[in-house]
GROMACS .gro file of C-alpha atoms in nm:
model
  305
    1UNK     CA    1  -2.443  -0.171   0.976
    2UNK     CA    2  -2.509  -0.508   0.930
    3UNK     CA    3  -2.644  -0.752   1.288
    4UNK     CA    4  -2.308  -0.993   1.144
    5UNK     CA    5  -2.126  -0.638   1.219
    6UNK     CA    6  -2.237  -0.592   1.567
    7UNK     CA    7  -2.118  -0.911   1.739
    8UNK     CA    8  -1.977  -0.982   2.101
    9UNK     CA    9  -1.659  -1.050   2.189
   10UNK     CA   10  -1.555  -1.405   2.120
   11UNK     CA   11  -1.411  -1.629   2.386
   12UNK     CA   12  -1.074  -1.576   2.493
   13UNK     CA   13  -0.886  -1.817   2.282
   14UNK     CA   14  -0.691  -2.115   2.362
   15UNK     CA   15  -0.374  -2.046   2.198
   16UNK     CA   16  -0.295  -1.637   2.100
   17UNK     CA   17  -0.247  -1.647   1.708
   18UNK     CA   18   0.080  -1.576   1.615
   19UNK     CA   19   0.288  -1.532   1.297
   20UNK     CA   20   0.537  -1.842   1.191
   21UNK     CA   21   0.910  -1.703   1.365
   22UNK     CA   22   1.023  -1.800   1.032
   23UNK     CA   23   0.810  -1.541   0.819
   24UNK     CA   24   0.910  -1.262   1.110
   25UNK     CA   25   1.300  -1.370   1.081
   26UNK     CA   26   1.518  -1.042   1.041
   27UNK     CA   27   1.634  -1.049   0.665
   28UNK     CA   28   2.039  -1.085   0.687
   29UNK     CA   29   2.036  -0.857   0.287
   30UNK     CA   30   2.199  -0.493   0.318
   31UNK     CA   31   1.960  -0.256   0.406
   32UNK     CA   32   1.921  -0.100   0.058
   33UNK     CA   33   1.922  -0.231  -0.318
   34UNK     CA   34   2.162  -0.071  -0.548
   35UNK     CA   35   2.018   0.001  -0.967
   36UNK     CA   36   2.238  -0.310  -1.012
   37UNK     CA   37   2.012  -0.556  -0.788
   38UNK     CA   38   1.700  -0.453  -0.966
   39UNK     CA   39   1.597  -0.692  -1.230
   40UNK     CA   40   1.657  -0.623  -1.603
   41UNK     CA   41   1.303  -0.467  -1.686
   42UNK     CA   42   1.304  -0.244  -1.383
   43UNK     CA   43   1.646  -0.106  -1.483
   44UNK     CA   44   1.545   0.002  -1.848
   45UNK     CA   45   1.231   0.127  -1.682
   46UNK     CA   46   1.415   0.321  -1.465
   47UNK     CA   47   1.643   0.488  -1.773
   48UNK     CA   48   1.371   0.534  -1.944
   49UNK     CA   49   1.224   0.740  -1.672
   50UNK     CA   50   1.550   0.957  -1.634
   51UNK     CA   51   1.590   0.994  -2.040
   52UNK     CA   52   1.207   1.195  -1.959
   53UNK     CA   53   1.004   0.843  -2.173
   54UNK     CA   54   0.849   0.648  -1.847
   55UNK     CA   55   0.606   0.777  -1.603
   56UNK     CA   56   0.631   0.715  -1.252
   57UNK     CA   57   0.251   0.529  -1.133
   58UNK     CA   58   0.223   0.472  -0.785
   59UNK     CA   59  -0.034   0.217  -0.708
   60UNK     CA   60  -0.183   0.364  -0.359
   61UNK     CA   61  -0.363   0.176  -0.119
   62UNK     CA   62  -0.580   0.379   0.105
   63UNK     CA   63  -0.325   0.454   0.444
   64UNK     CA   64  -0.020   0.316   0.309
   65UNK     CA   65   0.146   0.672   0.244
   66UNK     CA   66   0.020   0.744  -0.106
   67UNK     CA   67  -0.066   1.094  -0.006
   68UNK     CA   68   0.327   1.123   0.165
   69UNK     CA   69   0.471   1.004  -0.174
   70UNK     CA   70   0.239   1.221  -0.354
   71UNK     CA   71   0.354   1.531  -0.202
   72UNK     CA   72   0.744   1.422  -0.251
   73UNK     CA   73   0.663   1.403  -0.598
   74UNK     CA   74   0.497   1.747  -0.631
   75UNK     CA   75   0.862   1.861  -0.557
   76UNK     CA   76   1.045   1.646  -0.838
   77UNK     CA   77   0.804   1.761  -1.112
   78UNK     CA   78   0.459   1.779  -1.253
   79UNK     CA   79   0.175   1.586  -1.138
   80UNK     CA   80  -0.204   1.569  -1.124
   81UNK     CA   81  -0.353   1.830  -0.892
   82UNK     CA   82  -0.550   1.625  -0.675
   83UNK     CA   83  -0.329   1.410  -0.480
   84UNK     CA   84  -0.146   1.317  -0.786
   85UNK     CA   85  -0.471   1.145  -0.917
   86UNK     CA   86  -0.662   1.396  -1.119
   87UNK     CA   87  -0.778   1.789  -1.080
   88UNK     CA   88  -0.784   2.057  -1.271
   89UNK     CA   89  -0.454   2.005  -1.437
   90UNK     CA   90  -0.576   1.688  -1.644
   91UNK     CA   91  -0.578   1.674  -1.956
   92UNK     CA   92  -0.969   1.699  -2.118
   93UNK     CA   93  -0.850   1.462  -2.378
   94UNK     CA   94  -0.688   1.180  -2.160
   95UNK     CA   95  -0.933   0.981  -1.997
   96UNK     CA   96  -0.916   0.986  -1.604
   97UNK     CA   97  -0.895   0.532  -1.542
   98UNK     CA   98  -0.740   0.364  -1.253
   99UNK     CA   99  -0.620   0.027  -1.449
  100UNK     CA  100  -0.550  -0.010  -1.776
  101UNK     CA  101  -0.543  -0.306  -1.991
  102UNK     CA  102  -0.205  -0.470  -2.155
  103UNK     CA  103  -0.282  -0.291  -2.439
  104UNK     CA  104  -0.391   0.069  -2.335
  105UNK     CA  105  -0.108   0.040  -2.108
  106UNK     CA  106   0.167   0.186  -2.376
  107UNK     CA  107  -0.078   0.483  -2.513
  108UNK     CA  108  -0.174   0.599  -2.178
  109UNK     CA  109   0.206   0.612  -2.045
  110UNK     CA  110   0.280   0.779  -2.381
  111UNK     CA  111   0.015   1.011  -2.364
  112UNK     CA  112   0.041   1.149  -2.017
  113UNK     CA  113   0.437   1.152  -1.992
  114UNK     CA  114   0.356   1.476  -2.211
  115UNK     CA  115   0.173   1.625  -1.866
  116UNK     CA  116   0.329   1.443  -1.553
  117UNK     CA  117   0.592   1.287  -1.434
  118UNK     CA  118   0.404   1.090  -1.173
  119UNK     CA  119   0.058   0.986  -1.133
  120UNK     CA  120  -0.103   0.754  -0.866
  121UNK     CA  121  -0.414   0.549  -0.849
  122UNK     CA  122  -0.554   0.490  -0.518
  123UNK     CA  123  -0.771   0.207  -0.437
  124UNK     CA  124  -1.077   0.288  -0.156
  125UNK     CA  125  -1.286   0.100   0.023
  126UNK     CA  126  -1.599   0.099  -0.169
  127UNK     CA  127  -1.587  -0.215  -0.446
  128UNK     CA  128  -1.598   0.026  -0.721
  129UNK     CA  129  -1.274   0.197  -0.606
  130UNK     CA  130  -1.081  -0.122  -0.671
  131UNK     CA  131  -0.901  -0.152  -1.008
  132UNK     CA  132  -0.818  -0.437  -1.138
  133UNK     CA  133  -0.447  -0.478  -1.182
  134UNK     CA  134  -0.417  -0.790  -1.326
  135UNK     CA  135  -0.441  -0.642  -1.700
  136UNK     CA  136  -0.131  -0.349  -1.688
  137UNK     CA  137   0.149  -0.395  -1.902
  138UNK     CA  138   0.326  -0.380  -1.575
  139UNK     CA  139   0.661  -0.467  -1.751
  140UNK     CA  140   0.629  -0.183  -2.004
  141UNK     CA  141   0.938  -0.028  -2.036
  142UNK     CA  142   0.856   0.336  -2.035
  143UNK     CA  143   0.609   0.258  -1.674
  144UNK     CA  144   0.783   0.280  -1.346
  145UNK     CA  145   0.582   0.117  -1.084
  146UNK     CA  146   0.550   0.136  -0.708
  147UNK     CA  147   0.353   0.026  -0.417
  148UNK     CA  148   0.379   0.097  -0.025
  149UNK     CA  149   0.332  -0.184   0.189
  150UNK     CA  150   0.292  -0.163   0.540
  151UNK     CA  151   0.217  -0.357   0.873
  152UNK     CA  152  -0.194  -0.432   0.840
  153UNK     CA  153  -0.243  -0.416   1.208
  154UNK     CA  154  -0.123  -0.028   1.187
  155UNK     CA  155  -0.270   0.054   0.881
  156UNK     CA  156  -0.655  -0.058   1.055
  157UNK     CA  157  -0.569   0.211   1.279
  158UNK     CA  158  -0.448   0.498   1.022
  159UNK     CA  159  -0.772   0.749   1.089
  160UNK     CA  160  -0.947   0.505   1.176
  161UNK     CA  161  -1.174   0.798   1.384
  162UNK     CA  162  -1.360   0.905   1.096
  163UNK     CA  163  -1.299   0.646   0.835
  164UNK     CA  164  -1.660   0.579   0.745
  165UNK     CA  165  -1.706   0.933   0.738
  166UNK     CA  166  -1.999   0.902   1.058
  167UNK     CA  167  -1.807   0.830   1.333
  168UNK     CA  168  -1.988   0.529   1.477
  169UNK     CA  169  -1.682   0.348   1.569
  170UNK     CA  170  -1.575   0.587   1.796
  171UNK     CA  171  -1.227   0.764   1.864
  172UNK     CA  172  -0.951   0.517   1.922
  173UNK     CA  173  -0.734   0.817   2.056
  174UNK     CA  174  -1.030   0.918   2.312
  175UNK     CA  175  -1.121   0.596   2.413
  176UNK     CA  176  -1.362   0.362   2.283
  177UNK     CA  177  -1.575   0.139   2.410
  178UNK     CA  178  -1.625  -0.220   2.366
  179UNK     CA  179  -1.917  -0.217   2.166
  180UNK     CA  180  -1.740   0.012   1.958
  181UNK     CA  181  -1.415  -0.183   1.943
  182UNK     CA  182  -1.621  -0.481   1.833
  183UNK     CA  183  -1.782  -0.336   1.556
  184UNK     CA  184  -1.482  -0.193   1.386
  185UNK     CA  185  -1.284  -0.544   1.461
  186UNK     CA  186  -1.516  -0.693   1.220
  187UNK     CA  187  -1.648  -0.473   1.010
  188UNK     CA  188  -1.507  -0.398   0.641
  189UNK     CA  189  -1.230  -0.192   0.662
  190UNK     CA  190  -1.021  -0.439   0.894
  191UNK     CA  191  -1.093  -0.740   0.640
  192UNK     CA  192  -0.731  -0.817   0.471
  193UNK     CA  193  -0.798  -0.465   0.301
  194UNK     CA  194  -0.417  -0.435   0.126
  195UNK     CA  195  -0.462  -0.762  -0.004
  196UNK     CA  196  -0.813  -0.714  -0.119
  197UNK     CA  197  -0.664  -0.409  -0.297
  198UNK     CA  198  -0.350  -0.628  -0.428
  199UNK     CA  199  -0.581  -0.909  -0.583
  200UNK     CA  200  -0.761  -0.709  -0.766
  201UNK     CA  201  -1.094  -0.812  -0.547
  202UNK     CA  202  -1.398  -0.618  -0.620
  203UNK     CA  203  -1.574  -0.835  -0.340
  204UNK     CA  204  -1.525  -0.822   0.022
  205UNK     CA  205  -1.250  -1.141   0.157
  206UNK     CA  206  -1.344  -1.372   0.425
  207UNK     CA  207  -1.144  -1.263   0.715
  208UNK     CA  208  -0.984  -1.566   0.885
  209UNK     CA  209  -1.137  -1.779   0.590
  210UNK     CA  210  -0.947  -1.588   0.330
  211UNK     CA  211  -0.881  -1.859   0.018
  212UNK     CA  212  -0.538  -1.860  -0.024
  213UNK     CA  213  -0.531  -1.783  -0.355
  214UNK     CA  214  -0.605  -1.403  -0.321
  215UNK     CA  215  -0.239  -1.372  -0.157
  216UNK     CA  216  -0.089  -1.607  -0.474
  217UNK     CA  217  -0.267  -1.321  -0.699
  218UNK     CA  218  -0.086  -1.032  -0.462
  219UNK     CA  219   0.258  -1.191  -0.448
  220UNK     CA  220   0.270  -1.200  -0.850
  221UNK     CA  221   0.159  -0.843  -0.850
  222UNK     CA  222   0.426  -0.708  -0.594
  223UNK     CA  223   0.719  -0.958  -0.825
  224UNK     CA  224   0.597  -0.748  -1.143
  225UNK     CA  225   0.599  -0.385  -1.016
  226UNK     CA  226   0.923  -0.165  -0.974
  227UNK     CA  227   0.957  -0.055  -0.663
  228UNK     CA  228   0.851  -0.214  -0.336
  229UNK     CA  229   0.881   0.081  -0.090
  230UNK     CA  230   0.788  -0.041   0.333
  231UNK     CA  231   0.630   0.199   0.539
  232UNK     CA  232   0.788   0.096   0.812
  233UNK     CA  233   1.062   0.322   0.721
  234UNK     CA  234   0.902   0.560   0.465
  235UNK     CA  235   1.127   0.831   0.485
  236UNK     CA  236   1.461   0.599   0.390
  237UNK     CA  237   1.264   0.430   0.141
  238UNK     CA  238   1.161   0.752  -0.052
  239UNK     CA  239   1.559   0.850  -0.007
  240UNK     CA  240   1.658   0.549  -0.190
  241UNK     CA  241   1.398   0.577  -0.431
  242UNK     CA  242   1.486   0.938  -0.528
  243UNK     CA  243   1.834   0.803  -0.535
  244UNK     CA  244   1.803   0.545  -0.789
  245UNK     CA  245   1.517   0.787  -1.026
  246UNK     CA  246   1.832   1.033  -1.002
  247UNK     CA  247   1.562   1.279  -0.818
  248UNK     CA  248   1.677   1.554  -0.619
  249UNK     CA  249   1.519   1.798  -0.406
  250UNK     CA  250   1.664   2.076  -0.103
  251UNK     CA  251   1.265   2.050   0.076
  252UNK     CA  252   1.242   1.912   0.347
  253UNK     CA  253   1.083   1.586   0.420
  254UNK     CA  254   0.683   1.581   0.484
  255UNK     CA  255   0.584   1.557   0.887
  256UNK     CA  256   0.405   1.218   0.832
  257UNK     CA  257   0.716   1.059   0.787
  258UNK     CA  258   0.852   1.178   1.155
  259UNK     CA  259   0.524   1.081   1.330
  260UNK     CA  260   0.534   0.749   1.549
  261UNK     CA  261   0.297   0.554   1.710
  262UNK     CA  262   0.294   0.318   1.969
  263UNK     CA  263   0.239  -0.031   1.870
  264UNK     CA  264  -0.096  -0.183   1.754
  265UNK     CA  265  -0.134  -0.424   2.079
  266UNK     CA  266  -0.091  -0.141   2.290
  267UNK     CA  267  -0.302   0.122   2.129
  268UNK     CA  268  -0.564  -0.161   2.100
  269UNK     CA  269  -0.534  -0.241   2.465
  270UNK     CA  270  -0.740  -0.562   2.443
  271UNK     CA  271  -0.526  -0.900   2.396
  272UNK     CA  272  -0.844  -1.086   2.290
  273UNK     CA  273  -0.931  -0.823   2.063
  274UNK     CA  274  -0.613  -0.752   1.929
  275UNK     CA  275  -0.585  -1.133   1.839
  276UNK     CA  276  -0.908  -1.107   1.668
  277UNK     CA  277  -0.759  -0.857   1.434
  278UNK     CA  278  -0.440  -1.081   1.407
  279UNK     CA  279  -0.629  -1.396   1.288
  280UNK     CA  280  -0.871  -1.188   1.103
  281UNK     CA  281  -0.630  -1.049   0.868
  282UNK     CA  282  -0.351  -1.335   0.858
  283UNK     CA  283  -0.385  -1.382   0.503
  284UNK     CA  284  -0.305  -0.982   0.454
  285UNK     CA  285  -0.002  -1.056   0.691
  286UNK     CA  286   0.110  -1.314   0.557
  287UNK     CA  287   0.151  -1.105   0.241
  288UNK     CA  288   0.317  -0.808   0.409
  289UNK     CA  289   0.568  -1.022   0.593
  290UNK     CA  290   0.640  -1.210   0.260
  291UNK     CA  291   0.686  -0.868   0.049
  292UNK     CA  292   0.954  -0.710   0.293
  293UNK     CA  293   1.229  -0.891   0.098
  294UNK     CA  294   1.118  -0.705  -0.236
  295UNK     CA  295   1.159  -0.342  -0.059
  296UNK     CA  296   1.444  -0.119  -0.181
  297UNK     CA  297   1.469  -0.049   0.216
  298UNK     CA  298   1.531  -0.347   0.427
  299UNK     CA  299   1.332  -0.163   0.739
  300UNK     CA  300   1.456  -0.435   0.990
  301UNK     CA  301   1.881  -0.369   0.927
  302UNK     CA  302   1.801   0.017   0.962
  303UNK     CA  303   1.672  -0.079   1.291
  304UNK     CA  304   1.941  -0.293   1.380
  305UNK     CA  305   2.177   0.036   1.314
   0.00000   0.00000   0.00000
């Protein structure tokens, strides 16, 4: 761990960093899209699909319910073995890539269709584990496309135990301590990590500092893709989704999707710290705020129900 890593607490700030109201507004649109509302490119990508052409990639960003999805899928058809990435299942001849150029885009769709019906790419932490999406022939018409957002302040605390695999940030559900606290605020895996992802950034952003043109690069990924599924209500979202693919399935819905937490602020239970995290990862935010009005699920009207 880097000494940067290891800092104090700052000063209690002046004025607690808050999001615009305007970017937090509840969205006045139904609460779900019909086939009709999708644009013209998702539509034939979507007959394709059903007409058994397209493939189904999900692109999954460590925490935001790739693994959920992935298991849903497992019910509506074949996929890879290993969390619908890879395993034993694939095929020796295809090689295993997580991004594919505009042109490899068509023969890899083509060529896996013939094994799976979904596949998923997940992006890590490590700088290696990052693909870079800025090459897919995202408007092919035989690739269906999704991504889960979901809040950043509750996706920094998705396992966030035993997320560097040594456990020297402590236990958030047993209590940590300050130092502890500290460290994880600013260490690399609560640095604007979807957008990171979403950009296509192998290196690490600048917190606070973020240039704003790393959320420009994630907003014309997320207008390009399919399907914008929230987490915030993953278990409608996936509904709708299956409803539009024409997917249909009597199992019952995975546990993750039941399983609530209490909010960020109060499993924090530091205001100073918690508006560390909120400045620190404004730019990722500001994305995630900005993306709820491409979801198929309009999270906020369910709530309003």
């Amino acid at each position: 761990m880097s000494q940067s890593a290891m800092v104090p607490a700052p000063a209690e700030p002046s004025t607690p960093f808050s999001i615009a109201p305007s970017s937090i507004t509840k969205s006045a649109r139904p609460p779900h899209k019909k086939l009709s509302d999708l644009k013209e490119v998702a539509q034939r990508q979507i007959e394709n699909y059903n007409h058994g052409k397209a493939i189904i990639l999900n692109v999954h960003v460590t925490h935001h319910a790739g693994t959920t999805l992935c298991f849903k899928m497992k019910q509506w058809g074949p996929t890879p073995d290993f969390y619908c990435m890879g395993g034993a299942n694939w095929p020796e001849t295809i090689k295993k890539q997580f991004g594919w150029t505009h042109n490899e885009t068509p023969g890899m769709v083509k060529a896996l269709r013939n094994h799976f019906h979904m596949i998923s790419w997940e992006a890590g932490f490590e700088s290696h584990y990052v693909p870079d999406l800025t090459t897919t022939d995202w408007e092919y018409n035989e690739l269906v496309s999704v991504v889960i957002i979901r809040d950043p302040m509750d996706r920094l605390l998705a396992k966030d135990a035993t997320i560097d695999g040594k456990g020297i940030y402590g236990d958030s559900t047993k209590g940590r301590s300050a130092q502890e606290w500290w460290t994880y605020a600013n260490s690399r895996f609560t640095n604007n990590y979807a957008l990171r992802v979403l950009s296509s950034s192998r290196k690490e952003l600048d917190g606070e500092n973020t240039d704003p043109r790393f959320v420009q690069k994630a907003k014309e990924l997320l207008k390009r893709v399919t399907f914008v599924l929230d987490q915030a209500c993953l278990d409608e979202s996936i509904r709708e989704f299956a409803n539009i693919m024409n997917l249909t399935s009597d199992a019952p819905v995975h546990a993750d999707l039941k399983r609530v937490h209490k909010p960020a602020r109060e499993r924090i239970g530091n205001d100073t710290l918690y508006e560390h995290l909120l400045r620190r990862n404004r730019r990722d935010i500001e994305v995630y705020e900005w993306s709820k009005k491409l979801a198929l699920v309009n999270c906020s009207a369910i709530e309003d129900r």
